GROMACS .gro file of C-alpha atoms in nm:
model
  448
    1MET     CA    1  11.962  -4.721  -7.667
    2ALA     CA    2  11.624  -4.855  -7.712
    3ARG     CA    3  11.359  -4.693  -7.882
    4ARG     CA    4  11.098  -4.546  -7.694
    5TYR     CA    5  10.696  -4.531  -7.706
    6HIS     CA    6  10.428  -4.356  -7.533
    7ILE     CA    7  10.035  -4.415  -7.588
    8THR     CA    8   9.761  -4.137  -7.457
    9THR     CA    9   9.447  -4.321  -7.451
   10PHE     CA   10   9.120  -4.157  -7.457
   11GLY     CA   11   8.751  -4.266  -7.432
   12CYS     CA   12   8.600  -4.595  -7.352
   13GLN     CA   13   8.730  -4.963  -7.208
   14MET     CA   14   8.756  -5.073  -7.590
   15ASN     CA   15   8.993  -4.777  -7.628
   16LYS     CA   16   9.196  -4.906  -7.335
   17ALA     CA   17   9.192  -5.228  -7.458
   18ASP     CA   18   9.322  -5.125  -7.771
   19SER     CA   19   9.607  -4.941  -7.642
   20GLU     CA   20   9.711  -5.227  -7.434
   21ARG     CA   21   9.728  -5.450  -7.769
   22MET     CA   22   9.933  -5.206  -7.950
   23ALA     CA   23  10.172  -5.132  -7.655
   24GLY     CA   24  10.212  -5.508  -7.680
   25VAL     CA   25  10.304  -5.521  -8.064
   26LEU     CA   26  10.546  -5.192  -7.990
   27GLU     CA   27  10.729  -5.390  -7.715
   28THR     CA   28  10.780  -5.705  -7.929
   29MET     CA   29  10.913  -5.427  -8.196
   30GLY     CA   30  11.145  -5.368  -7.923
   31PHE     CA   31  11.048  -5.039  -7.812
   32GLU     CA   32  11.023  -4.928  -7.456
   33ALA     CA   33  10.746  -4.773  -7.254
   34VAL     CA   34  10.797  -4.423  -7.137
   35GLU     CA   35  10.572  -4.165  -6.910
   36GLU     CA   36  10.648  -3.849  -7.076
   37PRO     CA   37  10.561  -3.813  -7.454
   38ASP     CA   38  10.898  -3.545  -7.483
   39GLU     CA   39  11.091  -3.858  -7.465
   40ALA     CA   40  10.939  -4.077  -7.689
   41ASP     CA   41  11.036  -4.155  -8.018
   42VAL     CA   42  10.674  -4.308  -8.111
   43ILE     CA   43  10.372  -4.098  -7.988
   44LEU     CA   44  10.059  -4.237  -8.035
   45TYR     CA   45   9.717  -4.097  -7.959
   46ASN     CA   46   9.408  -4.354  -7.959
   47THR     CA   47   9.114  -4.145  -8.004
   48CYS     CA   48   8.741  -4.117  -7.899
   49THR     CA   49   8.483  -3.914  -8.073
   50ILE     CA   50   8.195  -3.990  -7.942
   51ARG     CA   51   8.189  -3.628  -7.777
   52ASP     CA   52   8.344  -3.335  -7.934
   53ASN     CA   53   8.550  -3.223  -7.641
   54ALA     CA   54   8.761  -3.541  -7.668
   55GLU     CA   55   8.840  -3.459  -8.047
   56GLN     CA   56   8.922  -3.099  -7.925
   57LYS     CA   57   9.159  -3.239  -7.682
   58VAL     CA   58   9.365  -3.477  -7.947
   59TYR     CA   59   9.410  -3.170  -8.171
   60SER     CA   60   9.555  -2.959  -7.906
   61TYR     CA   61   9.801  -3.251  -7.804
   62LEU     CA   62   9.872  -3.303  -8.135
   63GLY     CA   63   9.981  -2.942  -8.236
   64ARG     CA   64  10.216  -2.972  -7.923
   65GLN     CA   65  10.436  -3.263  -8.086
   66ALA     CA   66  10.367  -3.151  -8.444
   67LYS     CA   67  10.587  -2.833  -8.351
   68ARG     CA   68  10.863  -3.070  -8.164
   69LYS     CA   69  10.852  -3.294  -8.493
   70GLN     CA   70  10.969  -2.994  -8.700
   71GLU     CA   71  11.262  -2.983  -8.471
   72GLN     CA   72  11.278  -3.368  -8.478
   73PRO     CA   73  11.225  -3.517  -8.783
   74ASN     CA   74  11.286  -3.840  -8.674
   75LEU     CA   75  10.964  -3.837  -8.422
   76THR     CA   76  10.708  -4.083  -8.545
   77LEU     CA   77  10.343  -3.937  -8.440
   78ILE     CA   78  10.010  -4.177  -8.482
   79VAL     CA   79   9.652  -4.093  -8.459
   80ALA     CA   80   9.451  -4.442  -8.387
   81GLY     CA   81   9.119  -4.506  -8.275
   82CYS     CA   82   8.765  -4.341  -8.362
   83VAL     CA   83   8.882  -3.985  -8.473
   84ALA     CA   84   9.132  -4.160  -8.708
   85GLN     CA   85   8.888  -4.374  -8.835
   86GLN     CA   86   8.625  -4.096  -8.859
   87GLU     CA   87   8.853  -3.829  -8.990
   88GLY     CA   88   9.078  -4.034  -9.240
   89GLU     CA   89   9.325  -3.839  -9.454
   90GLN     CA   90   9.155  -3.484  -9.314
   91LEU     CA   91   9.396  -3.591  -9.031
   92LEU     CA   92   9.690  -3.574  -9.264
   93ARG     CA   93   9.559  -3.238  -9.433
   94ARG     CA   94   9.493  -3.070  -9.094
   95VAL     CA   95   9.807  -3.213  -8.920
   96PRO     CA   96  10.067  -3.313  -9.223
   97GLU     CA   97  10.331  -3.377  -8.960
   98LEU     CA   98  10.134  -3.698  -8.874
   99ASP     CA   99  10.283  -4.046  -9.001
  100LEU     CA  100  10.012  -4.276  -8.960
  101VAL     CA  101   9.655  -4.264  -8.912
  102MET     CA  102   9.471  -4.595  -8.843
  103GLY     CA  103   9.131  -4.710  -8.726
  104PRO     CA  104   9.051  -4.954  -8.436
  105GLN     CA  105   9.039  -5.193  -8.689
  106TYR     CA  106   9.389  -5.194  -8.751
  107ALA     CA  107   9.518  -5.237  -8.376
  108ASN     CA  108   9.653  -5.579  -8.450
  109GLN     CA  109   9.875  -5.480  -8.779
  110LEU     CA  110  10.042  -5.201  -8.592
  111ASP     CA  111  10.359  -5.336  -8.694
  112SER     CA  112  10.314  -5.387  -9.073
  113LEU     CA  113  10.178  -5.047  -9.080
  114LEU     CA  114  10.494  -4.896  -8.869
  115GLU     CA  115  10.735  -5.051  -9.132
  116GLN     CA  116  10.562  -4.868  -9.405
  117VAL     CA  117  10.600  -4.548  -9.211
  118PHE     CA  118  10.991  -4.624  -9.158
  119ASN     CA  119  11.031  -4.712  -9.526
  120GLY     CA  120  10.895  -4.339  -9.582
  121SER     CA  121  10.528  -4.355  -9.638
  122GLN     CA  122  10.264  -4.147  -9.473
  123VAL     CA  123   9.988  -4.409  -9.385
  124VAL     CA  124   9.628  -4.370  -9.363
  125ALA     CA  125   9.456  -4.716  -9.259
  126THR     CA  126   9.072  -4.709  -9.225
  127GLU     CA  127   8.929  -4.930  -9.502
  128PRO     CA  128   8.717  -5.182  -9.342
  129VAL     CA  129   8.876  -5.491  -9.282
  130HIS     CA  130   8.825  -5.859  -9.125
  131ILE     CA  131   8.985  -5.830  -8.801
  132MET     CA  132   9.207  -6.180  -8.825
  133GLU     CA  133   9.206  -6.375  -8.464
  134ASP     CA  134   9.426  -6.166  -8.260
  135ILE     CA  135   9.784  -6.345  -8.160
  136THR     CA  136   9.899  -6.002  -8.012
  137LYS     CA  137  10.005  -6.008  -7.660
  138PRO     CA  138   9.895  -5.686  -7.463
  139ARG     CA  139  10.115  -5.505  -7.282
  140ARG     CA  140   9.818  -5.501  -6.978
  141ASP     CA  141   9.818  -5.174  -6.718
  142SER     CA  142   9.700  -5.440  -6.456
  143VAL     CA  143   9.854  -5.747  -6.348
  144VAL     CA  144   9.530  -5.818  -6.177
  145THR     CA  145   9.216  -5.728  -6.362
  146ALA     CA  146   9.233  -5.805  -6.782
  147TRP     CA  147   9.006  -5.701  -7.067
  148VAL     CA  148   8.928  -5.972  -7.322
  149ASN     CA  149   8.760  -5.824  -7.651
  150VAL     CA  150   8.475  -6.084  -7.721
  151ILE     CA  151   8.294  -5.898  -8.007
  152TYR     CA  152   8.442  -5.589  -8.217
  153GLY     CA  153   8.203  -5.327  -8.416
  154CYS     CA  154   7.835  -5.264  -8.375
  155ASN     CA  155   7.522  -5.342  -8.617
  156GLU     CA  156   7.303  -5.083  -8.438
  157ARG     CA  157   7.209  -4.753  -8.599
  158CYS     CA  158   7.151  -4.520  -8.321
  159THR     CA  159   7.061  -4.152  -8.478
  160TYR     CA  160   7.333  -3.972  -8.246
  161CYS     CA  161   7.600  -4.253  -8.238
  162VAL     CA  162   7.936  -4.279  -8.452
  163VAL     CA  163   8.063  -4.604  -8.307
  164PRO     CA  164   7.912  -4.811  -8.617
  165GLY     CA  165   8.063  -4.602  -8.874
  166VAL     CA  166   8.430  -4.575  -8.687
  167ARG     CA  167   8.415  -4.936  -8.574
  168GLY     CA  168   8.263  -5.118  -8.821
  169VAL     CA  169   8.028  -5.429  -8.873
  170GLU     CA  170   7.993  -5.666  -8.561
  171GLN     CA  171   8.269  -5.923  -8.575
  172SER     CA  172   8.265  -6.224  -8.287
  173ARG     CA  173   8.570  -6.409  -8.178
  174THR     CA  174   8.517  -6.780  -8.142
  175PRO     CA  175   8.450  -6.913  -7.796
  176GLU     CA  176   8.774  -7.084  -7.812
  177ALA     CA  177   8.964  -6.831  -7.911
  178ILE     CA  178   8.821  -6.632  -7.616
  179ARG     CA  179   8.882  -6.906  -7.386
  180ALA     CA  180   9.227  -6.972  -7.442
  181GLU     CA  181   9.309  -6.608  -7.372
  182MET     CA  182   9.119  -6.643  -7.070
  183GLU     CA  183   9.336  -6.966  -6.976
  184GLU     CA  184   9.652  -6.759  -7.033
  185LEU     CA  185   9.565  -6.482  -6.850
  186GLY     CA  186   9.483  -6.753  -6.541
  187ARG     CA  187   9.827  -6.893  -6.596
  188GLN     CA  188   9.976  -6.551  -6.584
  189GLY     CA  189   9.801  -6.495  -6.207
  190TYR     CA  190   9.523  -6.282  -6.344
  191LYS     CA  191   9.212  -6.289  -6.094
  192GLU     CA  192   8.945  -6.096  -6.304
  193VAL     CA  193   8.820  -6.072  -6.652
  194THR     CA  194   8.603  -5.818  -6.829
  195LEU     CA  195   8.443  -5.952  -7.146
  196LEU     CA  196   8.419  -5.639  -7.355
  197GLY     CA  197   8.220  -5.545  -7.658
  198GLN     CA  198   8.023  -5.256  -7.802
  199ASN     CA  199   7.713  -5.440  -7.791
  200ILE     CA  200   7.778  -5.727  -7.581
  201ASP     CA  201   7.466  -5.884  -7.597
  202ALA     CA  202   7.500  -5.934  -7.981
  203TYR     CA  203   7.775  -6.174  -7.946
  204GLY     CA  204   7.793  -6.499  -8.178
  205ARG     CA  205   7.510  -6.352  -8.411
  206ASP     CA  206   7.733  -6.348  -8.699
  207LEU     CA  207   7.920  -6.681  -8.611
  208PRO     CA  208   7.844  -6.967  -8.810
  209GLY     CA  209   7.589  -7.226  -8.719
  210SER     CA  210   7.210  -7.216  -8.560
  211LYS     CA  211   7.009  -7.447  -8.350
  212PRO     CA  212   6.724  -7.650  -8.529
  213ASP     CA  213   6.498  -7.394  -8.408
  214GLY     CA  214   6.658  -7.107  -8.549
  215GLN     CA  215   6.813  -6.995  -8.239
  216HIS     CA  216   7.166  -6.898  -8.239
  217LEU     CA  217   7.408  -7.134  -8.140
  218HIS     CA  218   7.650  -6.894  -7.984
  219THR     CA  219   7.525  -6.604  -7.738
  220LEU     CA  220   7.685  -6.410  -7.454
  221THR     CA  221   7.485  -6.690  -7.212
  222ASP     CA  222   7.635  -6.959  -7.363
  223LEU     CA  223   7.984  -6.786  -7.385
  224LEU     CA  224   7.944  -6.733  -7.028
  225TYR     CA  225   7.883  -7.120  -6.930
  226PHE     CA  226   8.158  -7.182  -7.174
  227VAL     CA  227   8.437  -6.991  -7.000
  228HIS     CA  228   8.303  -7.019  -6.644
  229ASP     CA  229   8.528  -7.263  -6.540
  230VAL     CA  230   8.846  -7.133  -6.649
  231PRO     CA  231   9.120  -7.230  -6.396
  232GLY     CA  232   9.295  -6.915  -6.200
  233ILE     CA  233   8.985  -6.676  -6.288
  234ASP     CA  234   8.773  -6.584  -5.985
  235ARG     CA  235   8.563  -6.303  -6.128
  236ILE     CA  236   8.405  -6.280  -6.471
  237ARG     CA  237   8.228  -5.913  -6.578
  238PHE     CA  238   8.085  -5.794  -6.915
  239ALA     CA  239   8.008  -5.460  -7.046
  240THR     CA  240   7.849  -5.295  -7.259
  241SER     CA  241   7.517  -5.437  -7.293
  242HIS     CA  242   7.200  -5.324  -7.492
  243PRO     CA  243   6.835  -5.305  -7.318
  244ARG     CA  244   6.715  -5.451  -7.665
  245TYR     CA  245   6.879  -5.790  -7.658
  246PHE     CA  246   6.918  -5.840  -7.266
  247THR     CA  247   6.749  -6.166  -7.194
  248GLU     CA  248   6.584  -6.337  -6.900
  249ARG     CA  249   6.838  -6.638  -6.991
  250LEU     CA  250   7.131  -6.402  -6.949
  251ILE     CA  251   7.019  -6.290  -6.618
  252LYS     CA  252   6.952  -6.653  -6.492
  253ALA     CA  253   7.272  -6.759  -6.605
  254CYS     CA  254   7.436  -6.462  -6.398
  255ALA     CA  255   7.236  -6.559  -6.100
  256GLU     CA  256   7.365  -6.932  -6.121
  257LEU     CA  257   7.744  -6.861  -6.217
  258PRO     CA  258   7.929  -6.780  -5.944
  259LYS     CA  259   8.232  -6.622  -6.090
  260VAL     CA  260   7.979  -6.384  -6.261
  261CYS     CA  261   8.007  -6.078  -6.031
  262GLU     CA  262   7.676  -5.917  -5.980
  263HIS     CA  263   7.708  -5.609  -6.179
  264PHE     CA  264   7.542  -5.490  -6.501
  265HIS     CA  265   7.627  -5.197  -6.735
  266ILE     CA  266   7.295  -5.134  -6.928
  267PRO     CA  267   7.271  -4.777  -7.059
  268PHE     CA  268   6.887  -4.650  -7.103
  269GLN     CA  269   6.993  -4.341  -7.273
  270SER     CA  270   6.655  -4.151  -7.229
  271GLY     CA  271   6.347  -4.231  -6.989
  272ASP     CA  272   6.123  -4.082  -7.240
  273ASN     CA  273   5.936  -4.331  -7.484
  274ASP     CA  274   5.940  -4.035  -7.777
  275VAL     CA  275   6.317  -3.981  -7.732
  276LEU     CA  276   6.423  -4.328  -7.734
  277LYS     CA  277   6.218  -4.352  -8.059
  278ALA     CA  278   6.396  -4.061  -8.232
  279MET     CA  279   6.699  -4.238  -8.074
  280SER     CA  280   6.646  -4.559  -8.298
  281ARG     CA  281   6.717  -4.713  -7.933
  282GLY     CA  282   6.454  -5.003  -8.011
  283TYR     CA  283   6.314  -5.035  -7.663
  284THR     CA  284   6.057  -4.798  -7.446
  285GLN     CA  285   6.121  -4.727  -7.087
  286GLU     CA  286   5.896  -4.972  -6.983
  287LYS     CA  287   6.121  -5.267  -7.109
  288TYR     CA  288   6.405  -5.117  -6.955
  289ARG     CA  289   6.201  -5.101  -6.622
  290ARG     CA  290   6.114  -5.480  -6.666
  291ILE     CA  291   6.493  -5.566  -6.718
  292ILE     CA  292   6.601  -5.378  -6.397
  293ASP     CA  293   6.312  -5.546  -6.214
  294THR     CA  294   6.407  -5.930  -6.324
  295ILE     CA  295   6.739  -5.866  -6.236
  296ARG     CA  296   6.673  -5.756  -5.878
  297SER     CA  297   6.413  -6.061  -5.855
  298TYR     CA  298   6.706  -6.300  -5.941
  299MET     CA  299   6.971  -6.080  -5.730
  300PRO     CA  300   6.814  -5.811  -5.522
  301ASP     CA  301   7.163  -5.663  -5.412
  302ALA     CA  302   7.292  -5.638  -5.780
  303ALA     CA  303   7.469  -5.295  -5.872
  304ILE     CA  304   7.318  -5.127  -6.159
  305SER     CA  305   7.513  -4.854  -6.384
  306ALA     CA  306   7.410  -4.711  -6.674
  307ASP     CA  307   7.455  -4.438  -6.944
  308ALA     CA  308   7.185  -4.133  -7.003
  309ILE     CA  309   7.213  -3.827  -7.260
  310VAL     CA  310   7.035  -3.529  -7.166
  311GLY     CA  311   6.939  -3.242  -7.458
  312PHE     CA  312   6.897  -3.487  -7.733
  313PRO     CA  313   6.704  -3.254  -7.996
  314GLY     CA  314   6.361  -3.194  -7.963
  315GLU     CA  315   6.379  -3.315  -7.602
  316THR     CA  316   6.113  -3.117  -7.397
  317GLU     CA  317   6.120  -3.012  -7.033
  318GLU     CA  318   5.863  -3.290  -6.974
  319GLN     CA  319   6.068  -3.552  -7.152
  320PHE     CA  320   6.353  -3.498  -6.955
  321GLN     CA  321   6.118  -3.523  -6.637
  322ASN     CA  322   6.050  -3.895  -6.757
  323THR     CA  323   6.442  -3.938  -6.751
  324LEU     CA  324   6.455  -3.809  -6.378
  325LYS     CA  325   6.163  -3.966  -6.294
  326LEU     CA  326   6.342  -4.312  -6.447
  327VAL     CA  327   6.659  -4.257  -6.245
  328ASP     CA  328   6.473  -4.173  -5.912
  329ASP     CA  329   6.279  -4.489  -5.926
  330ILE     CA  330   6.552  -4.706  -6.038
  331GLY     CA  331   6.837  -4.581  -5.807
  332PHE     CA  332   7.123  -4.671  -6.007
  333ASP     CA  333   7.476  -4.719  -5.853
  334LEU     CA  334   7.646  -4.512  -6.084
  335LEU     CA  335   7.535  -4.357  -6.401
  336ASN     CA  336   7.751  -4.189  -6.677
  337THR     CA  337   7.604  -3.902  -6.793
  338ALA     CA  338   7.641  -3.661  -7.103
  339ALA     CA  339   7.507  -3.348  -7.284
  340TYR     CA  340   7.410  -3.457  -7.595
  341SER     CA  341   7.695  -3.342  -7.858
  342PRO     CA  342   7.633  -3.344  -8.236
  343ARG     CA  343   7.880  -3.597  -8.448
  344PRO     CA  344   7.972  -3.600  -8.772
  345GLY     CA  345   7.791  -3.819  -9.024
  346THR     CA  346   7.488  -3.903  -8.753
  347PRO     CA  347   7.151  -3.828  -8.849
  348ALA     CA  348   7.035  -3.626  -8.545
  349ALA     CA  349   7.381  -3.398  -8.602
  350LEU     CA  350   7.135  -3.249  -8.924
  351TRP     CA  351   6.798  -3.198  -8.718
  352ASP     CA  352   6.673  -2.846  -8.730
  353ASN     CA  353   6.553  -2.873  -8.351
  354GLN     CA  354   6.860  -2.863  -8.149
  355LEU     CA  355   6.891  -2.760  -7.799
  356SER     CA  356   7.066  -2.459  -7.681
  357GLU     CA  357   7.420  -2.544  -7.486
  358GLU     CA  358   7.243  -2.323  -7.169
  359VAL     CA  359   6.959  -2.591  -7.159
  360LYS     CA  360   7.153  -2.876  -7.220
  361ALA     CA  361   7.428  -2.746  -6.930
  362ASP     CA  362   7.137  -2.699  -6.684
  363ARG     CA  363   6.981  -3.050  -6.758
  364LEU     CA  364   7.289  -3.217  -6.715
  365GLN     CA  365   7.374  -3.021  -6.376
  366ARG     CA  366   7.009  -3.156  -6.252
  367LEU     CA  367   7.046  -3.511  -6.345
  368ASN     CA  368   7.400  -3.508  -6.202
  369HIS     CA  369   7.273  -3.355  -5.846
  370LEU     CA  370   6.992  -3.636  -5.864
  371VAL     CA  371   7.237  -3.905  -5.975
  372SER     CA  372   7.498  -3.841  -5.652
  373GLN     CA  373   7.184  -3.828  -5.407
  374LYS     CA  374   7.048  -4.162  -5.528
  375ALA     CA  375   7.422  -4.312  -5.530
  376ALA     CA  376   7.472  -4.180  -5.163
  377GLU     CA  377   7.139  -4.402  -5.084
  378ARG     CA  378   7.237  -4.693  -5.289
  379SER     CA  379   7.559  -4.680  -5.098
  380GLN     CA  380   7.414  -4.730  -4.796
  381ARG     CA  381   7.342  -5.079  -4.789
  382TYR     CA  382   7.696  -5.169  -4.751
  383PHE     CA  383   7.746  -4.980  -4.418
  384ASP     CA  384   7.883  -5.271  -4.171
  385ARG     CA  385   7.875  -5.524  -4.414
  386VAL     CA  386   8.134  -5.785  -4.530
  387GLU     CA  387   8.204  -5.742  -4.882
  388GLU     CA  388   8.471  -5.953  -5.079
  389VAL     CA  389   8.726  -5.714  -5.222
  390LEU     CA  390   8.957  -5.783  -5.491
  391VAL     CA  391   9.293  -5.608  -5.429
  392GLU     CA  392   9.426  -5.378  -5.745
  393ASP     CA  393   9.669  -5.140  -5.613
  394GLN     CA  394   9.793  -4.899  -5.348
  395ASN     CA  395   9.549  -4.611  -5.296
  396PRO     CA  396   9.772  -4.344  -5.448
  397LYS     CA  397   9.650  -4.043  -5.220
  398ASP     CA  398   9.737  -4.254  -4.895
  399PRO     CA  399   9.976  -4.532  -4.906
  400THR     CA  400   9.921  -4.683  -4.612
  401GLN     CA  401   9.575  -4.793  -4.784
  402VAL     CA  402   9.505  -5.033  -5.055
  403MET     CA  403   9.228  -5.035  -5.323
  404GLY     CA  404   9.000  -5.277  -5.501
  405ARG     CA  405   8.676  -5.347  -5.595
  406THR     CA  406   8.362  -5.522  -5.458
  407ARG     CA  407   8.131  -5.764  -5.681
  408GLY     CA  408   7.925  -5.464  -5.743
  409ASN     CA  409   8.193  -5.272  -5.876
  410ARG     CA  410   8.222  -5.051  -5.582
  411LEU     CA  411   8.570  -4.903  -5.534
  412ALA     CA  412   8.687  -4.990  -5.183
  413PHE     CA  413   8.934  -4.855  -4.944
  414PHE     CA  414   9.128  -5.010  -4.625
  415LYS     CA  415   9.473  -5.055  -4.451
  416GLY     CA  416   9.700  -5.296  -4.591
  417ASP     CA  417  10.016  -5.368  -4.770
  418ILE     CA  418  10.032  -5.400  -5.099
  419GLN     CA  419  10.298  -5.622  -5.164
  420THR     CA  420  10.077  -5.912  -4.946
  421LEU     CA  421   9.752  -5.819  -5.070
  422LYS     CA  422   9.781  -5.720  -5.454
  423GLY     CA  423   9.551  -5.974  -5.642
  424GLN     CA  424   9.407  -6.108  -5.324
  425ILE     CA  425   9.042  -6.112  -5.274
  426VAL     CA  426   8.976  -6.030  -4.929
  427PRO     CA  427   8.681  -5.993  -4.665
  428VAL     CA  428   8.649  -5.630  -4.570
  429LYS     CA  429   8.390  -5.467  -4.262
  430ILE     CA  430   8.256  -5.135  -4.446
  431THR     CA  431   8.282  -4.883  -4.196
  432GLU     CA  432   8.233  -4.557  -4.416
  433VAL     CA  433   7.997  -4.545  -4.749
  434ARG     CA  434   8.040  -4.249  -5.010
  435PRO     CA  435   7.836  -4.225  -5.284
  436PHE     CA  436   8.087  -4.373  -5.533
  437SER     CA  437   8.339  -4.561  -5.294
  438LEU     CA  438   8.386  -4.727  -4.940
  439THR     CA  439   8.591  -4.748  -4.680
  440GLY     CA  440   8.660  -5.070  -4.464
  441GLU     CA  441   8.850  -5.273  -4.258
  442ILE     CA  442   9.027  -5.623  -4.377
  443LEU     CA  443   8.900  -5.906  -4.161
  444GLN     CA  444   9.143  -6.152  -4.010
  445PRO     CA  445   9.066  -6.523  -4.097
  446SER     CA  446   8.947  -6.566  -3.750
  447CYS     CA  447   8.682  -6.299  -3.794
  448VAL     CA  448   8.553  -6.437  -4.095
   0.00000   0.00000   0.00000
């Protein structure tokens, strides 16, 4: 009987992409995926440490499986990802039943680490490594859309963020390797690729070679031009962007290249300059507004999403109002919000001007209320319009409907047969709008 594995993924798109790569490694080793952790011989938790509650969840999941391992000693328990990198050997002290603790940089070395485990070792792999060009074949969750990593790690030093500590320094893949992976995806029938990086605008800074004027030879803009004509790939997205490095040249490329979707995810974190300075973000709210204005001057209909933090140490009510004003003025299509959560090893966690949980919760609630209002307003522009929707799956709540995304990354539902429509880009007339999703009717070719 085949050995079975189960992966639970917490956190961001990078973690999801890493999980797909590790699933690919396990299947190459002869393991089969199972839905239920209790049926698996190898259980892997791919963890996130951006917020405290994600970390606590990992420990509660682990506790259950550690008990099971006492009865089934052949069970293999793995913690991968950012909590693994941050906690290292402390995880083994806290949960001695663990077999393998591995940081995100080791995702493509899972097979050799497991060999050590199967030979009787308890392994901790958290040393910084150079990420060799990845030849693993991910077991992708979708057959329509795919992640492609273009840069690992982050060199920024935002005072609230653990990412540089857990994901290491920036390491860009070569344009040729990225294009080769995309060409393979095109051959396999994938229609959409999202280029991924923790700080994707930094792409290419670490690659050798520069232009005579001292400019980098490789930038994200150059990469978009380089991969744009890959056969079979109809849509290209990228995330996550940093306002410090977001250029007009990049915006112009997105407007010029038909496959690049008019959707930009650019976190602003705070609408107050003093808070931004305390966060070490390296830009002002005025600069952020100029970026959005420039995007909208090239692509008036572009969808803008972002991330914001409330309750950062020392944030006053007046400074929080500046965040609300920014959100009100810009009108985001989607905003991921969070109350500040002190993370181990970050400067802001040690400051003595922390705000109370009550203040943070109150501000988060007020921001979320405004976000929903503005998203509902932004959704109105879709009503009665025809949108191109890439069909990804069946609507789990209504089997008569399929679902997919518009170019602006808005989820859209409409009646249709998943067997015939999956992977197709179809025109859909929008008949109903909600803050974060749409409903419509597919147009027959004669109606278009």
